[in-house]
Coordinates of C-alpha atoms and ligand atoms in Angstrom, one line a residue:
X208 CA -47.3 -38.8 -51.6
X209 CA -44.6 -41.1 -52.7
X210 CA -42.8 -41.0 -56.0
X211 CA -41.4 -44.1 -57.7
X212 CA -40.9 -45.3 -61.3
X213 CA -44.0 -45.7 -63.4
X214 CA -43.6 -49.3 -64.5
X215 CA -47.0 -50.1 -66.1
X216 CA -49.6 -47.5 -66.9
X217 CA -53.1 -47.3 -65.4
X218 CA -54.7 -46.0 -62.2
X219 CA -55.4 -48.3 -59.3
X220 CA -57.5 -47.6 -56.2
X221 CA -57.9 -50.2 -53.5
X222 CA -57.0 -51.9 -50.3
X223 CA -53.4 -52.8 -49.5
X224 CA -52.2 -56.4 -49.1
X225 CA -48.7 -56.4 -47.7
X226 CA -46.8 -59.2 -49.2
X227 CA -44.0 -60.3 -47.0
X228 CA -41.7 -63.3 -47.1
X229 CA -40.2 -64.7 -44.0
X230 CA -36.5 -64.4 -43.5
X231 CA -34.7 -67.6 -44.4
X232 CA -32.4 -68.7 -41.7
X233 CA -29.7 -71.2 -42.8
X234 CA -27.8 -73.2 -40.3
X235 CA -24.4 -74.2 -41.4
X236 CA -22.0 -76.7 -39.8
X237 CA -20.0 -79.6 -41.1
X238 CA -22.0 -82.6 -42.3
X239 CA -21.0 -86.2 -42.1
X240 CA -23.3 -87.7 -44.6
X241 CA -22.3 -86.1 -47.9
X242 CA -24.4 -88.5 -49.9
X243 CA -27.6 -87.5 -48.0
X244 CA -27.0 -83.8 -48.6
X245 CA -26.5 -84.5 -52.3
X246 CA -29.7 -86.4 -52.4
X247 CA -31.6 -83.6 -50.6
X248 CA -30.2 -81.1 -53.1
X249 CA -31.3 -83.2 -56.0
X250 CA -34.7 -83.7 -54.4
X251 CA -35.2 -79.9 -54.1
X252 CA -34.1 -79.4 -57.7
X253 CA -36.8 -81.9 -58.8
X254 CA -39.5 -80.3 -56.7
X255 CA -38.6 -76.8 -57.8
X256 CA -38.7 -77.9 -61.4
X257 CA -42.2 -79.3 -60.9
X258 CA -43.4 -76.2 -59.2
X259 CA -42.1 -73.9 -62.0
X260 CA -43.6 -76.1 -64.6
X261 CA -46.9 -75.9 -62.8
X262 CA -46.7 -72.1 -62.6
X263 CA -45.8 -72.1 -66.3
X264 CA -49.0 -74.0 -67.1
X265 CA -51.1 -71.4 -65.4
X266 CA -49.5 -68.3 -66.8
X267 CA -50.0 -66.2 -69.9
X268 CA -48.2 -67.5 -73.0
X269 CA -46.2 -64.2 -73.1
X270 CA -44.6 -65.0 -69.8
X271 CA -43.6 -68.5 -70.3
X272 CA -40.2 -67.5 -71.7
X273 CA -39.2 -66.1 -68.3
X274 CA -40.2 -69.4 -66.6
X275 CA -38.3 -71.3 -69.3
X276 CA -35.3 -69.3 -68.4
X277 CA -35.8 -70.3 -64.7
X278 CA -36.0 -73.9 -65.8
X279 CA -32.7 -73.5 -67.6
X280 CA -31.1 -72.0 -64.5
X281 CA -32.1 -75.3 -62.7
X282 CA -30.2 -77.3 -65.3
X283 CA -27.1 -75.1 -65.4
X284 CA -24.1 -77.5 -65.0
X285 CA -22.1 -74.8 -63.2
X286 CA -24.8 -74.3 -60.6
X287 CA -25.3 -78.0 -60.0
X288 CA -21.6 -78.8 -60.1
X289 CA -20.9 -75.9 -57.8
X290 CA -23.3 -77.0 -55.1
X291 CA -22.3 -80.6 -55.4
X292 CA -18.6 -79.5 -55.1
X293 CA -19.3 -77.3 -52.1
X294 CA -21.1 -80.2 -50.3
X295 CA -18.3 -82.6 -51.1
X296 CA -15.2 -80.5 -50.6
X297 CA -16.3 -78.2 -47.8
X298 CA -18.8 -80.6 -46.1
X299 CA -21.5 -77.9 -46.2
X300 CA -25.1 -78.9 -45.8
X301 CA -27.2 -78.5 -49.0
X302 CA -28.7 -75.2 -47.9
X303 CA -25.4 -73.5 -47.1
X304 CA -23.8 -74.9 -50.3
X305 CA -26.7 -73.6 -52.4
X306 CA -26.6 -70.2 -50.8
X307 CA -22.9 -69.9 -51.4
X308 CA -23.1 -70.8 -55.1
X309 CA -26.2 -68.7 -55.7
X310 CA -24.7 -65.6 -54.1
X311 CA -21.6 -66.0 -56.3
X312 CA -23.8 -66.2 -59.4
X313 CA -25.9 -63.2 -58.3
X314 CA -22.8 -61.1 -57.6
X315 CA -21.5 -61.9 -61.1
X316 CA -24.7 -60.7 -62.8
X317 CA -25.2 -57.7 -60.5
X318 CA -21.7 -56.5 -61.4
X319 CA -22.5 -56.4 -65.1
X320 CA -22.8 -52.9 -66.5
X321 CA -25.6 -53.7 -68.9
X322 CA -29.0 -53.0 -67.2
X323 CA -30.7 -55.9 -68.8
X324 CA -28.1 -58.4 -67.6
X325 CA -28.0 -56.8 -64.1
X326 CA -31.7 -57.4 -63.8
X327 CA -31.2 -61.1 -64.6
X328 CA -29.7 -61.4 -61.1
X329 CA -33.3 -61.2 -59.9
X330 CA -34.1 -64.4 -61.8
X331 CA -31.3 -66.3 -60.2
X332 CA -32.4 -65.0 -56.7
X333 CA -35.9 -66.1 -57.5
X334 CA -35.0 -69.6 -58.4
X335 CA -32.5 -69.8 -55.5
X336 CA -35.1 -68.7 -53.0
X337 CA -37.5 -71.4 -54.3
X338 CA -34.8 -74.0 -54.0
X339 CA -34.0 -73.0 -50.5
X340 CA -37.6 -73.1 -49.3
X341 CA -37.9 -76.5 -50.8
X342 CA -34.8 -77.7 -49.0
X343 CA -36.2 -76.3 -45.7
X344 CA -39.6 -77.9 -46.4
X345 CA -41.3 -74.5 -46.3
X346 CA -43.9 -73.0 -48.6
X347 CA -43.5 -69.7 -50.4
X348 CA -46.5 -67.3 -50.0
X349 CA -48.9 -67.6 -52.9
X350 CA -50.5 -64.7 -54.7
X351 CA -52.4 -66.9 -57.2
X352 CA -55.7 -67.0 -55.2
X353 CA -56.9 -63.9 -53.4
X354 CA -60.2 -63.5 -51.6
X355 CA -60.9 -59.9 -52.7
X356 CA -59.6 -57.1 -55.0
X357 CA -56.3 -55.7 -53.5
X358 CA -53.2 -53.7 -54.3
X359 CA -50.1 -55.7 -53.6
X360 CA -47.4 -53.8 -51.7
X361 CA -44.1 -55.7 -51.6
X362 CA -40.4 -55.1 -51.1
X363 CA -39.9 -56.9 -54.5
X364 CA -41.9 -59.2 -56.6
X365 CA -39.9 -62.0 -58.2
X366 CA -40.8 -63.0 -61.7
X367 CA -42.5 -66.1 -60.5
X368 CA -44.5 -64.1 -57.9
X369 CA -45.6 -61.9 -60.8
X370 CA -46.4 -64.7 -63.1
X371 CA -48.7 -66.2 -60.5
X372 CA -50.7 -63.1 -59.7
X373 CA -54.4 -63.6 -59.5
X374 CA -55.4 -61.3 -62.3
X375 CA -59.0 -61.1 -61.2
X376 CA -58.2 -59.7 -57.9
X377 CA -54.9 -57.8 -58.3
X378 CA -55.7 -54.2 -59.0
X379 CA -52.0 -53.3 -59.3
X380 CA -48.8 -53.6 -57.4
X381 CA -46.1 -51.3 -55.9
X382 CA -42.6 -52.3 -54.8
X383 CA -39.7 -50.9 -52.9
X384 CA -37.1 -51.9 -55.5
X385 CA -36.9 -52.5 -59.2
X386 CA -36.6 -50.5 -62.4
X387 CA -38.5 -50.2 -65.7
X388 CA -36.6 -53.1 -67.2
X389 CA -37.0 -55.5 -64.2
X390 CA -39.0 -58.6 -65.1
X391 CA -41.8 -57.7 -62.8
X392 CA -42.2 -54.4 -64.6
X393 CA -42.1 -55.9 -68.0
X394 CA -44.6 -58.6 -66.9
X395 CA -47.0 -56.0 -65.4
X396 CA -47.1 -54.2 -68.8
X397 CA -47.8 -57.5 -70.6
X398 CA -50.5 -58.4 -68.1
X399 CA -51.8 -54.8 -68.3
X400 CA -51.7 -54.5 -64.5
X401 CA -50.8 -50.9 -63.3
X402 CA -47.5 -50.9 -61.3
X403 CA -45.1 -48.5 -59.7
X404 CA -41.6 -49.8 -58.7
X405 CA -38.5 -48.3 -57.1
X406 CA -40.4 -46.6 -54.2
X407 CA -37.5 -47.4 -51.9
X408 CA -39.4 -48.0 -48.6
X409 CA -43.1 -48.0 -49.3
X410 CA -43.5 -51.2 -47.4
X411 CA -42.5 -49.3 -44.2
X412 CA -45.4 -46.8 -44.7
X413 CA -48.4 -48.9 -45.2
X414 CA -50.3 -51.7 -43.4
X415 CA -52.8 -54.2 -44.5
X416 CA -56.2 -52.6 -45.2
X417 CA -54.9 -49.1 -45.9
X418 CA -56.4 -47.4 -48.9
X419 CA -53.9 -46.9 -51.7
X420 CA -54.3 -44.8 -54.9
X421 CA -51.6 -44.8 -57.5
X422 CA -50.9 -43.8 -61.1
X423 CA -48.7 -46.3 -62.9
X424 CA -47.7 -43.8 -65.6
X425 CA -46.6 -40.9 -63.3
X426 CA -45.2 -43.2 -60.6
X427 CA -47.2 -41.4 -57.9
X428 CA -48.6 -43.3 -54.9
X429 CA -50.9 -41.9 -52.2
X430 CA -51.6 -43.7 -48.9
X431 CA -55.0 -43.1 -47.3
X432 CA -55.8 -39.9 -49.2
X433 CA -58.9 -37.9 -48.5
X434 CA -62.2 -39.2 -49.8
X435 CA -62.5 -36.5 -52.5
X436 CA -59.1 -37.6 -53.9
X437 CA -60.1 -41.3 -53.9
X438 CA -63.2 -40.4 -55.8
X439 CA -61.3 -38.3 -58.3
X440 CA -58.8 -41.1 -59.0
X441 CA -61.7 -43.7 -59.2
X442 CA -63.3 -41.4 -61.8
X443 CA -60.1 -41.1 -63.8
X444 CA -59.7 -44.8 -63.7
X445 CA -63.2 -45.3 -65.1
X446 CA -62.4 -42.8 -67.8
X447 CA -59.3 -44.6 -68.8
X448 CA -61.1 -48.0 -68.9
X449 CA -63.8 -46.4 -71.0
X450 CA -61.3 -44.8 -73.4
X451 CA -59.5 -48.2 -73.7
X452 CA -62.8 -49.9 -74.6
X453 CA -63.5 -47.2 -77.3
X454 CA -60.0 -47.7 -78.7
X455 CA -60.6 -51.4 -79.2
X456 CA -63.3 -50.5 -81.8
X457 CA -60.4 -49.4 -84.0
X458 CA -58.7 -52.7 -84.1
X459 CA -59.6 -53.6 -87.6
X460 CA -59.7 -50.2 -89.2
X461 CA -56.9 -48.7 -91.3
X462 CA -54.8 -45.8 -90.3
X463 CA -55.7 -43.1 -92.7
X464 CA -55.6 -39.3 -92.2
X465 CA -58.8 -37.2 -92.7
X466 CA -57.6 -36.4 -96.2
X467 CA -56.7 -39.9 -97.2
X468 CA -53.0 -40.3 -96.4
X469 CA -52.3 -43.9 -95.3
X470 CA -49.7 -44.7 -92.7
X471 CA -48.8 -48.3 -91.8
X472 CA -48.7 -48.9 -88.1
X473 CA -46.3 -51.7 -87.1
X474 CA -45.4 -53.2 -83.8
X475 CA -41.9 -53.7 -82.3
X476 CA -41.4 -57.2 -80.9
X477 CA -38.7 -59.2 -79.1
X478 CA -40.1 -62.7 -79.4
X479 CA -42.8 -64.7 -81.1
X480 CA -45.1 -64.3 -78.1
X481 CA -45.1 -60.5 -78.6
X482 CA -46.4 -61.1 -82.1
X483 CA -49.7 -62.3 -80.6
X484 CA -49.9 -59.2 -78.6
X485 CA -49.2 -57.1 -81.7
X486 CA -52.0 -59.0 -83.5
X487 CA -54.4 -58.4 -80.6
X488 CA -53.6 -54.7 -80.7
X489 CA -54.4 -54.2 -84.3
X490 CA -50.8 -54.1 -85.7
X491 CA -50.7 -53.8 -89.5
X492 CA -47.3 -55.5 -89.5
X493 CA -44.2 -56.1 -87.5
X494 CA -42.0 -53.1 -88.1
X495 CA -39.1 -54.4 -85.9
X496 CA -38.4 -57.9 -84.6
X497 CA -35.3 -57.5 -82.4
X498 CA -33.8 -60.9 -82.8
X499 CA -31.1 -60.5 -80.3
X500 CA -33.4 -61.7 -77.5
X501 CA -33.3 -65.1 -79.2
X502 CA -29.6 -65.1 -78.5
X503 CA -29.9 -63.9 -74.9
X504 CA -31.0 -65.9 -71.8
X505 CA -29.1 -68.9 -73.0
X506 CA -25.6 -70.3 -72.9
X507 CA -24.8 -70.8 -76.6
X508 CA -25.8 -69.5 -80.0
X509 CA -29.2 -70.5 -81.3
X510 CA -29.1 -73.0 -84.1
X511 CA -30.5 -72.4 -87.6
X512 CA -33.4 -74.7 -86.8
X513 CA -34.2 -72.9 -83.5
X514 CA -34.2 -69.6 -85.3
X515 CA -36.3 -70.9 -88.2
X516 CA -39.0 -72.0 -85.7
X517 CA -39.1 -68.6 -84.0
X518 CA -39.2 -66.6 -87.3
X519 CA -41.8 -69.0 -88.8
X520 CA -44.0 -68.6 -85.7
X521 CA -44.1 -64.8 -86.1
X522 CA -44.7 -65.0 -89.8
X523 CA -47.6 -67.4 -89.3
X524 CA -49.2 -65.2 -86.7
X525 CA -49.0 -62.2 -89.0
X526 CA -50.2 -64.0 -92.1
X527 CA -50.1 -61.6 -95.1
X528 CA -48.9 -58.6 -93.1
X529 CA -45.3 -57.6 -93.5
X530 CA -42.8 -58.8 -90.8
X531 CA -39.5 -56.9 -90.7
X532 CA -36.9 -59.1 -89.0
X533 CA -33.7 -57.3 -88.0
X534 CA -30.5 -59.3 -88.0
X535 CA -28.5 -59.6 -84.8
X536 CA -27.9 -56.3 -83.0
X537 CA -25.7 -57.5 -80.2
X538 CA -23.0 -55.4 -78.5
X539 CA -23.5 -51.9 -77.2
X540 CA -25.9 -52.3 -74.2
X541 CA -26.7 -55.9 -75.1
X542 CA -24.2 -58.4 -74.0
X543 CA -23.9 -62.1 -74.8
X544 CA -21.7 -63.6 -72.0
X545 CA -21.1 -66.8 -73.9
X546 CA -19.5 -64.9 -76.8
X547 CA -16.8 -63.5 -74.5
X548 CA -16.7 -60.2 -76.3
X549 CA -13.9 -58.1 -74.9
X550 CA -14.7 -55.1 -72.7
X551 CA -14.5 -51.9 -74.6
X552 CA -14.0 -48.2 -73.7
X553 CA -17.0 -47.2 -75.9
X554 CA -19.3 -50.1 -76.5
X555 CA -21.9 -48.1 -78.4
X556 CA -19.1 -47.0 -80.8
X557 CA -17.5 -50.4 -80.9
X558 CA -17.9 -54.0 -81.9
X559 CA -21.6 -54.1 -82.4
X560 CA -24.4 -55.4 -84.7
X561 CA -23.5 -55.6 -88.4
X562 CA -19.9 -55.0 -87.5
X563 CA -19.9 -58.3 -85.5
X564 CA -21.9 -60.0 -88.2
X565 CA -19.6 -59.0 -91.1
X566 CA -16.6 -60.2 -88.9
X567 CA -18.1 -63.4 -87.6
X568 CA -19.6 -64.5 -90.9
X569 CA -20.6 -67.9 -89.7
X570 CA -23.0 -66.5 -87.1
X571 CA -24.5 -64.1 -89.6
X572 CA -24.9 -66.7 -92.3
X573 CA -26.7 -69.1 -90.0
X574 CA -29.2 -66.3 -89.2
X575 CA -29.6 -65.4 -92.9
X576 CA -30.2 -69.0 -93.8
X577 CA -32.9 -69.3 -91.2
X578 CA -34.5 -66.1 -92.4
X579 CA -34.4 -67.2 -96.1
X580 CA -36.0 -70.5 -95.1
X581 CA -38.6 -68.8 -92.9
X582 CA -39.5 -66.5 -95.8
X583 CA -41.7 -69.1 -97.4
X584 CA -44.2 -68.8 -94.5
X585 CA -45.3 -65.2 -94.8
X586 CA -44.4 -61.7 -95.9
X587 CA -40.8 -61.4 -94.6
X588 CA -38.4 -58.5 -95.0
X589 CA -34.8 -58.5 -93.7
X590 CA -33.3 -55.5 -92.1
X591 CA -29.6 -54.8 -91.2
X592 CA -28.9 -52.7 -88.1
X593 CA -26.1 -50.1 -87.5
X594 CA -25.3 -49.5 -91.2
X595 CA -22.9 -46.6 -91.7
X596 CA -21.7 -47.1 -95.3
X597 CA -22.6 -48.4 -98.7
X598 CA -19.8 -51.0 -98.4
X599 CA -21.5 -52.6 -95.4
X600 CA -24.8 -53.1 -97.2
X601 CA -23.0 -54.7 -100.2
X602 CA -20.9 -56.9 -97.9
X603 CA -24.0 -58.1 -96.0
X604 CA -25.9 -58.7 -99.3
X605 CA -23.0 -60.7 -100.5
X606 CA -23.3 -63.1 -97.5
X607 CA -27.0 -63.2 -98.1
X608 CA -26.4 -64.3 -101.7
X609 CA -23.9 -67.0 -100.5
X610 CA -26.6 -68.2 -98.1
X611 CA -29.1 -68.5 -100.9
X612 CA -26.7 -70.4 -103.1
X613 CA -25.9 -72.8 -100.2
X614 CA -29.6 -73.5 -99.7
X615 CA -30.1 -73.9 -103.4
X616 CA -27.3 -76.4 -103.5
X617 CA -28.7 -78.3 -100.5
X618 CA -32.1 -78.4 -102.2
X619 CA -33.7 -76.6 -99.2
X620 CA -36.8 -74.5 -99.7
X621 CA -36.3 -70.7 -99.3
X622 CA -37.8 -67.4 -100.4
X623 CA -35.6 -65.9 -103.1
X624 CA -37.3 -62.5 -103.3
X625 CA -37.2 -61.1 -99.9
X626 CA -37.0 -57.3 -99.6
X627 CA -33.9 -56.1 -97.8
X628 CA -33.7 -52.8 -95.9
X629 CA -31.6 -51.0 -93.4
X630 CA -32.0 -49.2 -90.1
X631 CA -31.0 -45.6 -90.5
X632 CA -29.7 -44.9 -87.0
X633 CA -26.2 -43.6 -87.6
X634 CA -25.8 -40.0 -88.8
X635 CA -23.5 -41.1 -91.6
X636 CA -26.2 -43.2 -93.0
X637 CA -28.7 -40.4 -92.9
X638 CA -26.3 -38.1 -94.6
X639 CA -25.6 -40.5 -97.5
X640 CA -29.2 -41.8 -97.5
X641 CA -29.5 -40.8 -101.2
X642 CA -26.7 -43.3 -102.0
X643 CA -27.9 -46.0 -99.6
X644 CA -31.4 -45.7 -101.1
X645 CA -30.1 -47.1 -104.4
X646 CA -28.9 -50.2 -102.6
X647 CA -31.9 -51.3 -100.6
X648 CA -35.7 -51.7 -100.7
X649 CA -36.6 -49.7 -97.6
X650 CA -35.3 -47.6 -94.7
X651 CA -36.4 -47.7 -91.1
X652 CA -35.2 -44.8 -89.0
X653 CA -34.0 -45.9 -85.5
X654 CA -34.3 -42.8 -83.5
X655 CA -33.1 -44.4 -80.2
X656 CA -29.6 -44.6 -81.6
X657 CA -29.9 -41.7 -84.1
X658 CA -30.4 -39.4 -81.1
X659 CA -27.4 -40.7 -79.2
X660 CA -25.1 -40.6 -82.2
X661 CA -26.3 -37.3 -83.6
X662 CA -26.1 -35.4 -80.3
X663 CA -23.3 -37.5 -78.7
X664 CA -25.4 -38.4 -75.7
X665 CA -25.0 -42.0 -74.4
X666 CA -28.6 -43.4 -74.3
X667 CA -27.8 -45.3 -71.1
X668 CA -26.2 -42.6 -69.1
X669 CA -28.6 -41.2 -66.5
X670 CA -26.4 -38.2 -65.8
X671 CA -27.0 -36.7 -69.2
X672 CA -30.5 -38.1 -69.8
X673 CA -31.8 -34.5 -70.0
X674 CA -29.7 -34.0 -73.1
X675 CA -31.2 -37.1 -74.8
X676 CA -33.9 -35.3 -76.7
X677 CA -36.1 -36.4 -79.6
X678 CA -37.1 -32.8 -80.3
X679 CA -33.5 -31.7 -81.2
X680 CA -33.7 -29.8 -84.5
X681 CA -30.7 -31.8 -85.8
X682 CA -32.5 -35.0 -85.4
X683 CA -35.7 -33.7 -87.1
X684 CA -33.6 -32.4 -90.0
X685 CA -31.9 -35.7 -90.5
X686 CA -35.2 -37.5 -90.4
X687 CA -36.7 -35.2 -93.0
X688 CA -33.5 -35.7 -95.2
X689 CA -33.8 -39.5 -95.0
X690 CA -37.5 -39.5 -95.9
X691 CA -37.0 -37.2 -98.8
X692 CA -34.0 -39.2 -100.1
X693 CA -35.9 -42.5 -99.7
X694 CA -38.9 -41.1 -101.6
X695 CA -36.7 -39.6 -104.4
X696 CA -35.3 -43.1 -105.0
X697 CA -38.8 -44.7 -104.9
X698 CA -38.4 -46.6 -101.7
X699 CA -40.6 -46.4 -98.6
X700 CA -39.4 -45.0 -95.3
X701 CA -40.5 -46.1 -91.8
X702 CA -39.4 -45.5 -88.3
X703 CA -39.1 -48.0 -85.4
X704 CA -37.4 -46.0 -82.6
X705 CA -39.3 -45.0 -79.5
X706 CA -40.1 -41.6 -81.0
X707 CA -42.4 -43.3 -83.6
X708 CA -45.0 -43.9 -80.8
X709 CA -44.7 -40.5 -79.2
X710 CA -48.1 -38.7 -79.7
X711 CA -46.4 -35.3 -79.7
X712 CA -44.2 -36.2 -82.7
X713 CA -46.7 -38.4 -84.7
X714 CA -48.3 -35.3 -86.4
X715 CA -44.8 -34.0 -87.4
X716 CA -43.8 -37.4 -88.8
X717 CA -47.1 -37.7 -90.7
X718 CA -46.5 -34.3 -92.2
X719 CA -42.9 -35.2 -93.1
X720 CA -44.3 -38.1 -95.1
X721 CA -43.2 -41.2 -93.2
X722 CA -44.9 -44.3 -94.7
X723 CA -44.7 -46.5 -91.6
X724 CA -44.4 -46.1 -87.8
X725 CA -43.5 -49.1 -85.6
X726 CA -44.0 -49.0 -81.9
X727 CA -44.9 -50.9 -78.7
X728 CA -48.2 -52.8 -78.9
X729 CA -49.9 -50.5 -76.4
X730 CA -49.3 -47.4 -78.5
X731 CA -50.8 -48.7 -81.8
X732 CA -54.5 -48.0 -81.2
X733 CA -53.9 -44.5 -79.7
X734 CA -51.7 -43.7 -82.7
X735 CA -54.4 -44.9 -85.1
X736 CA -57.0 -42.8 -83.4
X737 CA -54.7 -39.8 -83.5
X738 CA -53.8 -40.1 -87.2
X739 CA -57.5 -40.7 -88.2
X740 CA -58.2 -37.2 -86.7
X741 CA -55.3 -35.4 -88.5
X742 CA -55.1 -33.8 -91.9
X743 CA -51.9 -34.7 -93.9
X744 CA -51.9 -31.3 -95.7
X745 CA -52.1 -29.4 -92.4
X746 CA -49.4 -31.5 -90.8
X747 CA -47.1 -30.8 -93.8
X748 CA -47.4 -27.1 -92.8
X749 CA -46.8 -28.1 -89.1
X750 CA -43.7 -30.1 -90.1
X751 CA -42.3 -27.2 -92.1
X752 CA -42.9 -24.9 -89.2
X753 CA -41.2 -27.2 -86.8
X754 CA -38.2 -27.5 -89.1
X755 CA -37.7 -23.8 -88.9
X756 CA -37.5 -23.7 -85.1
X757 CA -34.2 -23.1 -83.4
X758 CA -34.4 -25.0 -80.2
X759 CA -35.7 -28.4 -78.9
X760 CA -37.5 -26.5 -76.2
X761 CA -39.5 -24.4 -78.6
X762 CA -40.3 -27.5 -80.7
X763 CA -41.4 -29.6 -77.7
X764 CA -43.7 -26.8 -76.4
X765 CA -45.2 -26.3 -79.8
X766 CA -46.0 -29.9 -80.5
X767 CA -47.2 -30.6 -77.0
X768 CA -49.7 -27.8 -77.3
X769 CA -50.7 -29.1 -80.7
X770 CA -51.7 -32.6 -79.4
X771 CA -53.6 -31.4 -76.4
Ligands
LIG847 C1 -33.2 -47.6 -82.5 O1 -32.0 -47.5 -82.4 O2 -34.0 -46.7 -82.7 C2 -33.8 -49.0 -82.5 C3 -35.1 -49.2 -82.8 O3 -33.0 -50.0 -82.2 P1 -32.6 -50.5 -80.7 O4 -33.4 -49.7 -79.8 O5 -32.8 -51.9 -80.6 O6 -31.1 -50.1 -80.7
LIG848 MG1 -30.6 -49.2 -82.6

């Protein structure tokens, strides 16, 4: 048995196809004809662009953004200028010049502390590899057309390998390297293909035709297991597929407890394409649109018009359903290299989110203008992240008012009555939630940050991951306080941190009186099914019981048993 990182849930049972790329050998040596090498490089750029555009045409809409990012790498002036310079100044052939520049770029990204940015080195490697193969006149192996159903076993799958996967015949994939946030893992989840990554050396332990069984949730991989085990996993797989089919029947039903308490189930998204997925999974709204992704994977700030297009696209997909768009939450673990933000000792306690927006007003106002203008296309609500005081809400609202006046003055259409809420993700905000409730139209509790700030546990630090605990009594007390304070002031209270989709905590949150839960698309239908089977009155008692417990361990045990 091999244990890796469960990257995309689901069980796969099938024959192995080992996916290997040949080693690329680059001959270096001084060249005489610099012009010829420059032309070869530009020819390869063109061919690579055509290939990526072709892959893009054949892939799911959700994945096109990744391929767009690849096309942008091909246009990067520093990359092109760097290679041209190396050919000219160092008389390198195009292959050697390209390898040198690409390696430099990869090293820069790999040295970044932020996990997301680190993973982007894989995109550069992917594009670089394709360029090199085109320079050498070689073809990359292709996973787009397979003869029979297989499980792909690879050292790594690049984003473009993954985008091309033959979805009819790929039962799943497992890889030596990669983490939960690598593009191949993210794409596997979008494509709903089971996957396990980070298995270290699984490619050394299998050969073509071996039988592989794996569980993409647990991260467990078995090679040539006994027949009885194969049958058991095949049966589990059937059960999962059947359960998934059953869940789909709930797509248009509302989320109401057995005794009539309604909860709104929203979806968390990062781009307009995710909104389609939300819609397909029965979301009753968008509970969190993380707009920072609109600012990432590019080299300068998005313009007002670009933002307007993105927000409008989401609003149009969701129609009358509410769409909560969160203003820029950059800093912390999300870097924007082009903003040149200084390195900090404690980025999560530093220059981040609303703090940047209130300081760099022009960036914030551009976003608010785009939001106000987008508001006419649907049911938009604006949400400020990282609020810790009443002053911050007032300062942000003042800029919002200025943005409205500007638009009015310019004669541009905008929605004047947009609800404005805040993320409650800093303990200070939870403690003064009675006061904050008088300033805003809604609260959305961000447990991801609320856990880290309440218990002083860095959410990115693997060494103390065992201390990062959504069952901590302090967290649950704060959540209850926020809900009660919101309700006393007559505003609704939702939650959009990861805990909102945790089946062990959903009964407790229902009992505490949360009005809305927002989660990843895949969790919506299971949560609906669960809530439809629970009684609100009974869960109130459960929530009270949980709030009396002394330890996270006791709470976790109790709620885990409850949802079995
Ligand atoms: C949170 O902190 O719970 C949250 C939803 O925001 P993010 O994960 O983007 O910080
Ligand atoms: Mg947060």
